[in-house]
Amino acid sequence: MPQARLDARTLFISDIHLGSKDCKAEFLLHLLKRVDVKKLYLVGDIVDFWAMKRQIFWPAPHHQVIQQILSMARNGVEVIYIPGNHDEVMRKYRHPDVASIRIQRQAIHTTADKKRLLVLHGDVFDAETCHSKLLSFVGDHLYDFLLWLNRQTHRVRNLFGHNYWSLSAYVKSQIGKAEEVIGHYRAAALRETNKRGLDGIVCGHIHHPELVESDKLLYANTGDWVENCTALFESHEGELSLMNYTLSDAKPARFSRRRQRSYNNAA
């Protein structure tokens, strides 16, 4: 039985990390084939050139994700690509239309209910938040091991018919230092939003999906497709929803909305 189409005004995704062994390209491809949107924002780290410098890894699903995005652009979806730090080589391309995709450093998105949102990857806040040290409390090698363990856990769960669950994201959530750095990052993003006189910000970069309101400012982090498999949707009425997409492409898709919390003290 065919699955129902997903209809939205805008889709925001980031931190796909195509070219990395940890990318969950199959989940994203399944989502992109089901969704009908007018505008698609690619909010950085779409292709992981850092990982590909270490080892060339480009399986069919990674190529198919790129082809699906290009197909969407050719068929009338407005695609805006905002490169991140892992694909910063693309930042030098400023032509307004490359393969029907617009490449730019940042954007101001106006929602259907007239809210103005700053859209950028988020590595610009590294100097303020020491995000480069986000994983220093466990060490780069231990984090790589966590991602490897995450892949093995996913394979075993898949064999037994269980949905995807991120072991690495769970471990990070249990470490207080990670929450502290995430809070600093959120606060820096909200300060920039306030300084520009905008209503909110959409970013990625730190692989921690969130949709919260602080002092009447909206903070939306799209998450990633390495650990969390999350995307931000805007409805035709302007409502934003952060959802995860973590079932096998052979099964009916399921979306769940993330719980919203207030972080007034963080800003």
Short mmCIF file of C-alpha atoms in Angstrom, two decimals:
data_model
loop_
_atom_site.label_atom_id
_atom_site.label_comp_id
_atom_site.label_asym_id
_atom_site.label_seq_id
_atom_site.Cartn_x
_atom_site.Cartn_y
_atom_site.Cartn_z
CA MET A 1 0.00 0.00 0.00
CA PRO A 2 1.50 3.38 -1.04
CA GLN A 3 2.48 5.68 1.79
CA ALA A 4 0.83 9.08 2.12
CA ARG A 5 2.77 12.09 0.92
CA LEU A 6 4.07 14.56 3.49
CA ASP A 7 3.05 18.13 2.72
CA ALA A 8 4.79 21.20 4.16
CA ARG A 9 5.77 24.72 3.19
CA THR A 10 9.48 24.45 4.10
CA LEU A 11 11.93 21.74 5.10
CA PHE A 12 15.22 22.46 6.91
CA ILE A 13 17.91 19.75 7.15
CA SER A 14 21.56 19.90 8.12
CA ASP A 15 24.58 17.83 9.09
CA ILE A 16 23.89 14.96 6.71
CA HIS A 17 27.61 14.16 6.40
CA LEU A 18 27.42 12.34 3.10
CA GLY A 19 30.73 10.58 2.58
CA SER A 20 30.91 9.49 6.21
CA LYS A 21 30.23 5.93 7.33
CA ASP A 22 27.98 7.29 10.07
CA CYS A 23 25.57 9.06 7.70
CA LYS A 24 22.04 7.62 7.77
CA ALA A 25 21.44 8.35 4.09
CA GLU A 26 18.78 5.66 3.66
CA PHE A 27 16.47 7.33 6.19
CA LEU A 28 16.94 10.76 4.63
CA LEU A 29 16.40 9.46 1.10
CA HIS A 30 13.14 7.86 2.18
CA LEU A 31 12.01 11.16 3.68
CA LEU A 32 12.98 13.26 0.65
CA LYS A 33 11.06 10.94 -1.68
CA ARG A 34 7.89 11.32 0.40
CA VAL A 35 7.85 15.05 1.08
CA ASP A 36 6.19 17.81 -0.94
CA VAL A 37 7.63 21.23 -0.06
CA LYS A 38 7.98 24.61 -1.70
CA LYS A 39 11.38 25.39 -0.18
CA LEU A 40 14.28 23.24 1.05
CA TYR A 41 17.11 24.63 3.17
CA LEU A 42 20.35 22.63 3.34
CA VAL A 43 21.88 24.11 6.49
CA GLY A 44 25.48 22.94 6.18
CA ASP A 45 27.68 19.85 6.44
CA ILE A 46 25.79 18.19 3.62
CA VAL A 47 28.91 16.45 2.26
CA ASP A 48 31.63 15.60 4.78
CA PHE A 49 34.79 16.53 2.90
CA TRP A 50 36.79 16.10 6.12
CA ALA A 51 35.82 12.44 6.34
CA MET A 52 36.46 11.92 2.63
CA LYS A 53 40.00 13.24 2.99
CA ARG A 54 40.68 10.35 5.36
CA GLN A 55 38.84 7.70 3.35
CA ILE A 56 36.72 7.76 0.20
CA PHE A 57 33.30 6.40 1.10
CA TRP A 58 30.44 7.01 -1.30
CA PRO A 59 27.84 4.19 -1.41
CA ALA A 60 24.76 4.28 -3.62
CA PRO A 61 22.36 5.83 -1.03
CA HIS A 62 24.69 8.83 -0.61
CA HIS A 63 24.69 9.42 -4.36
CA GLN A 64 20.92 8.95 -4.46
CA VAL A 65 20.40 11.65 -1.81
CA ILE A 66 22.28 14.15 -4.00
CA GLN A 67 20.31 13.07 -7.06
CA GLN A 68 17.02 13.40 -5.19
CA ILE A 69 17.87 16.94 -4.05
CA LEU A 70 18.83 17.89 -7.61
CA SER A 71 15.57 16.37 -8.88
CA MET A 72 13.58 18.41 -6.37
CA ALA A 73 15.35 21.58 -7.51
CA ARG A 74 14.69 20.82 -11.17
CA ASN A 75 11.02 20.21 -10.40
CA GLY A 76 10.35 23.60 -8.85
CA VAL A 77 11.44 23.28 -5.22
CA GLU A 78 13.46 26.32 -4.17
CA VAL A 79 16.66 24.81 -2.75
CA ILE A 80 18.98 27.02 -0.71
CA TYR A 81 22.33 25.55 0.29
CA ILE A 82 24.22 27.15 3.19
CA PRO A 83 27.58 25.33 3.48
CA GLY A 84 28.99 24.46 6.90
CA ASN A 85 32.49 23.82 8.16
CA HIS A 86 32.74 20.23 6.85
CA ASP A 87 31.76 21.42 3.36
CA GLU A 88 33.25 24.91 3.60
CA VAL A 89 34.92 24.43 0.20
CA MET A 90 31.47 25.17 -1.24
CA ARG A 91 31.38 28.61 0.38
CA LYS A 92 33.45 30.08 -2.44
CA TYR A 93 30.65 29.42 -4.91
CA ARG A 94 28.44 32.50 -4.74
CA HIS A 95 26.65 32.19 -8.09
CA PRO A 96 22.93 32.61 -7.41
CA ASP A 97 22.04 29.46 -9.32
CA VAL A 98 24.26 26.35 -9.47
CA ALA A 99 22.40 23.31 -10.85
CA SER A 100 19.15 25.05 -9.83
CA ILE A 101 20.45 25.34 -6.25
CA ARG A 102 21.25 28.67 -4.61
CA ILE A 103 24.43 28.73 -2.52
CA GLN A 104 24.82 31.43 0.13
CA ARG A 105 26.45 31.98 3.53
CA GLN A 106 23.18 32.61 5.38
CA ALA A 107 19.57 33.53 4.75
CA ILE A 108 16.60 35.30 6.29
CA HIS A 109 13.55 33.08 6.05
CA THR A 110 10.08 34.59 6.46
CA THR A 111 7.52 32.09 7.71
CA ALA A 112 3.91 31.99 6.56
CA ASP A 113 2.92 33.89 9.72
CA LYS A 114 5.54 36.58 9.00
CA LYS A 115 8.23 35.62 11.50
CA ARG A 116 11.74 36.40 10.28
CA LEU A 117 14.31 33.69 11.01
CA LEU A 118 18.07 33.80 10.57
CA VAL A 119 19.27 30.60 8.86
CA LEU A 120 22.95 29.67 9.12
CA HIS A 121 25.03 26.58 9.86
CA GLY A 122 26.30 27.73 13.26
CA ASP A 123 30.06 27.22 13.22
CA VAL A 124 30.32 31.01 13.42
CA PHE A 125 29.54 30.63 17.15
CA ASP A 126 32.51 28.32 17.83
CA ALA A 127 34.73 31.15 19.09
CA GLU A 128 32.14 32.10 21.71
CA THR A 129 31.13 28.64 22.80
CA CYS A 130 34.31 26.59 22.40
CA HIS A 131 32.30 24.09 20.34
CA SER A 132 35.59 22.88 18.94
CA LYS A 133 36.10 21.42 22.42
CA LEU A 134 32.60 19.94 22.59
CA LEU A 135 33.97 16.42 22.46
CA SER A 136 37.23 17.08 24.30
CA PHE A 137 35.79 15.73 27.52
CA VAL A 138 35.64 12.27 25.98
CA GLY A 139 38.33 12.73 23.35
CA ASP A 140 38.12 12.45 19.60
CA HIS A 141 39.11 8.80 19.57
CA LEU A 142 36.44 7.86 22.11
CA TYR A 143 33.83 9.75 20.10
CA ASP A 144 34.88 7.90 16.96
CA PHE A 145 34.54 4.68 18.92
CA LEU A 146 31.04 5.73 20.06
CA LEU A 147 30.02 6.33 16.45
CA TRP A 148 31.43 2.94 15.47
CA LEU A 149 29.54 1.34 18.34
CA ASN A 150 26.46 3.25 17.21
CA ARG A 151 26.73 1.61 13.76
CA GLN A 152 27.05 -1.86 15.26
CA THR A 153 24.09 -1.26 17.59
CA HIS A 154 21.98 -0.13 14.65
CA ARG A 155 22.88 -3.25 12.65
CA VAL A 156 21.95 -5.57 15.50
CA ARG A 157 18.69 -3.73 16.23
CA ASN A 158 17.85 -3.82 12.53
CA LEU A 159 18.37 -7.59 12.42
CA PHE A 160 15.79 -7.98 15.17
CA GLY A 161 13.34 -5.57 13.55
CA HIS A 162 13.83 -2.74 16.04
CA ASN A 163 13.72 0.95 15.12
CA TYR A 164 16.89 3.03 14.99
CA TRP A 165 18.17 4.31 18.34
CA SER A 166 21.29 6.42 18.80
CA LEU A 167 23.63 5.04 21.43
CA SER A 168 26.15 7.85 20.90
CA ALA A 169 23.52 10.57 21.38
CA TYR A 170 22.34 8.85 24.56
CA VAL A 171 25.87 8.69 26.00
CA LYS A 172 26.49 12.36 25.25
CA SER A 173 23.19 13.31 26.88
CA GLN A 174 24.38 11.72 30.12
CA ILE A 175 27.49 13.92 30.36
CA GLY A 176 26.93 17.28 32.03
CA LYS A 177 29.75 19.03 30.16
CA ALA A 178 28.02 18.41 26.85
CA GLU A 179 24.81 20.03 28.13
CA GLU A 180 26.84 23.03 29.32
CA VAL A 181 28.44 23.56 25.91
CA ILE A 182 25.07 23.12 24.17
CA GLY A 183 23.62 25.78 26.47
CA HIS A 184 26.42 28.21 25.62
CA TYR A 185 25.87 27.57 21.92
CA ARG A 186 22.13 28.18 22.21
CA ALA A 187 22.71 31.39 24.14
CA ALA A 188 25.18 32.68 21.53
CA ALA A 189 22.71 31.94 18.73
CA LEU A 190 19.92 33.76 20.56
CA ARG A 191 22.17 36.78 21.24
CA GLU A 192 22.90 37.05 17.52
CA THR A 193 19.20 36.77 16.75
CA ASN A 194 18.37 39.53 19.21
CA LYS A 195 21.17 41.76 17.89
CA ARG A 196 19.75 41.54 14.38
CA GLY A 197 16.21 42.27 15.52
CA LEU A 198 14.86 38.99 14.16
CA ASP A 199 12.25 36.61 15.56
CA GLY A 200 14.36 33.48 15.68
CA ILE A 201 17.19 31.39 14.32
CA VAL A 202 17.52 28.06 12.52
CA CYS A 203 20.91 26.37 12.69
CA GLY A 204 22.65 23.01 12.98
CA HIS A 205 26.31 22.18 13.59
CA ILE A 206 26.23 20.68 17.10
CA HIS A 207 24.11 17.57 16.35
CA HIS A 208 21.62 18.41 19.08
CA PRO A 209 18.05 18.93 17.81
CA GLU A 210 15.99 21.50 19.69
CA LEU A 211 12.95 23.70 19.19
CA VAL A 212 12.55 26.14 22.07
CA GLU A 213 11.45 29.70 22.82
CA SER A 214 13.46 32.05 25.03
CA ASP A 215 12.38 35.62 25.78
CA LYS A 216 10.05 35.49 22.77
CA LEU A 217 12.88 34.42 20.47
CA LEU A 218 12.76 31.08 18.68
CA TYR A 219 15.76 28.77 18.67
CA ALA A 220 15.56 25.84 16.24
CA ASN A 221 18.41 23.40 15.76
CA THR A 222 17.77 20.96 12.94
CA GLY A 223 19.91 18.21 14.49
CA ASP A 224 21.67 15.81 12.14
CA TRP A 225 21.57 12.60 10.08
CA VAL A 226 24.48 10.94 11.85
CA GLU A 227 23.01 10.35 15.29
CA ASN A 228 19.50 11.81 15.57
CA CYS A 229 17.94 11.74 12.06
CA THR A 230 15.92 14.93 12.53
CA ALA A 231 14.45 17.63 10.32
CA LEU A 232 12.62 20.89 10.88
CA PHE A 233 9.32 21.43 9.07
CA GLU A 234 7.30 24.58 8.54
CA SER A 235 3.60 24.04 7.93
CA HIS A 236 1.63 26.09 5.43
CA GLU A 237 0.35 28.12 8.39
CA GLY A 238 3.88 28.92 9.62
CA GLU A 239 4.07 26.46 12.53
CA LEU A 240 7.48 24.85 13.07
CA SER A 241 7.84 21.21 14.10
CA LEU A 242 11.01 19.30 14.85
CA MET A 243 10.59 15.67 13.92
CA ASN A 244 12.65 12.51 13.71
CA TYR A 245 12.56 9.97 10.91
CA THR A 246 14.15 6.78 12.05
CA LEU A 247 12.36 3.79 10.56
CA SER A 248 13.64 1.53 7.83
CA ASP A 249 12.60 2.55 4.33
CA ALA A 250 10.82 -0.80 4.09
CA LYS A 251 8.37 0.12 6.83
CA PRO A 252 5.75 2.85 7.29
CA ALA A 253 7.38 6.10 8.32
CA ARG A 254 6.71 7.61 11.68
CA PHE A 255 7.21 11.16 12.86
CA SER A 256 7.39 12.26 16.47
CA ARG A 257 7.46 15.81 17.65
CA ARG A 258 10.16 16.85 20.08
CA ARG A 259 9.10 18.26 23.42
CA GLN A 260 9.51 22.03 23.71
CA ARG A 261 11.10 23.58 26.77
CA SER A 262 11.91 27.14 27.82
CA TYR A 263 15.51 28.19 28.27
CA ASN A 264 15.00 31.77 29.43
CA ASN A 265 17.99 31.54 31.76
CA ALA A 266 20.28 30.30 28.99
CA ALA A 267 20.11 33.52 27.01
#
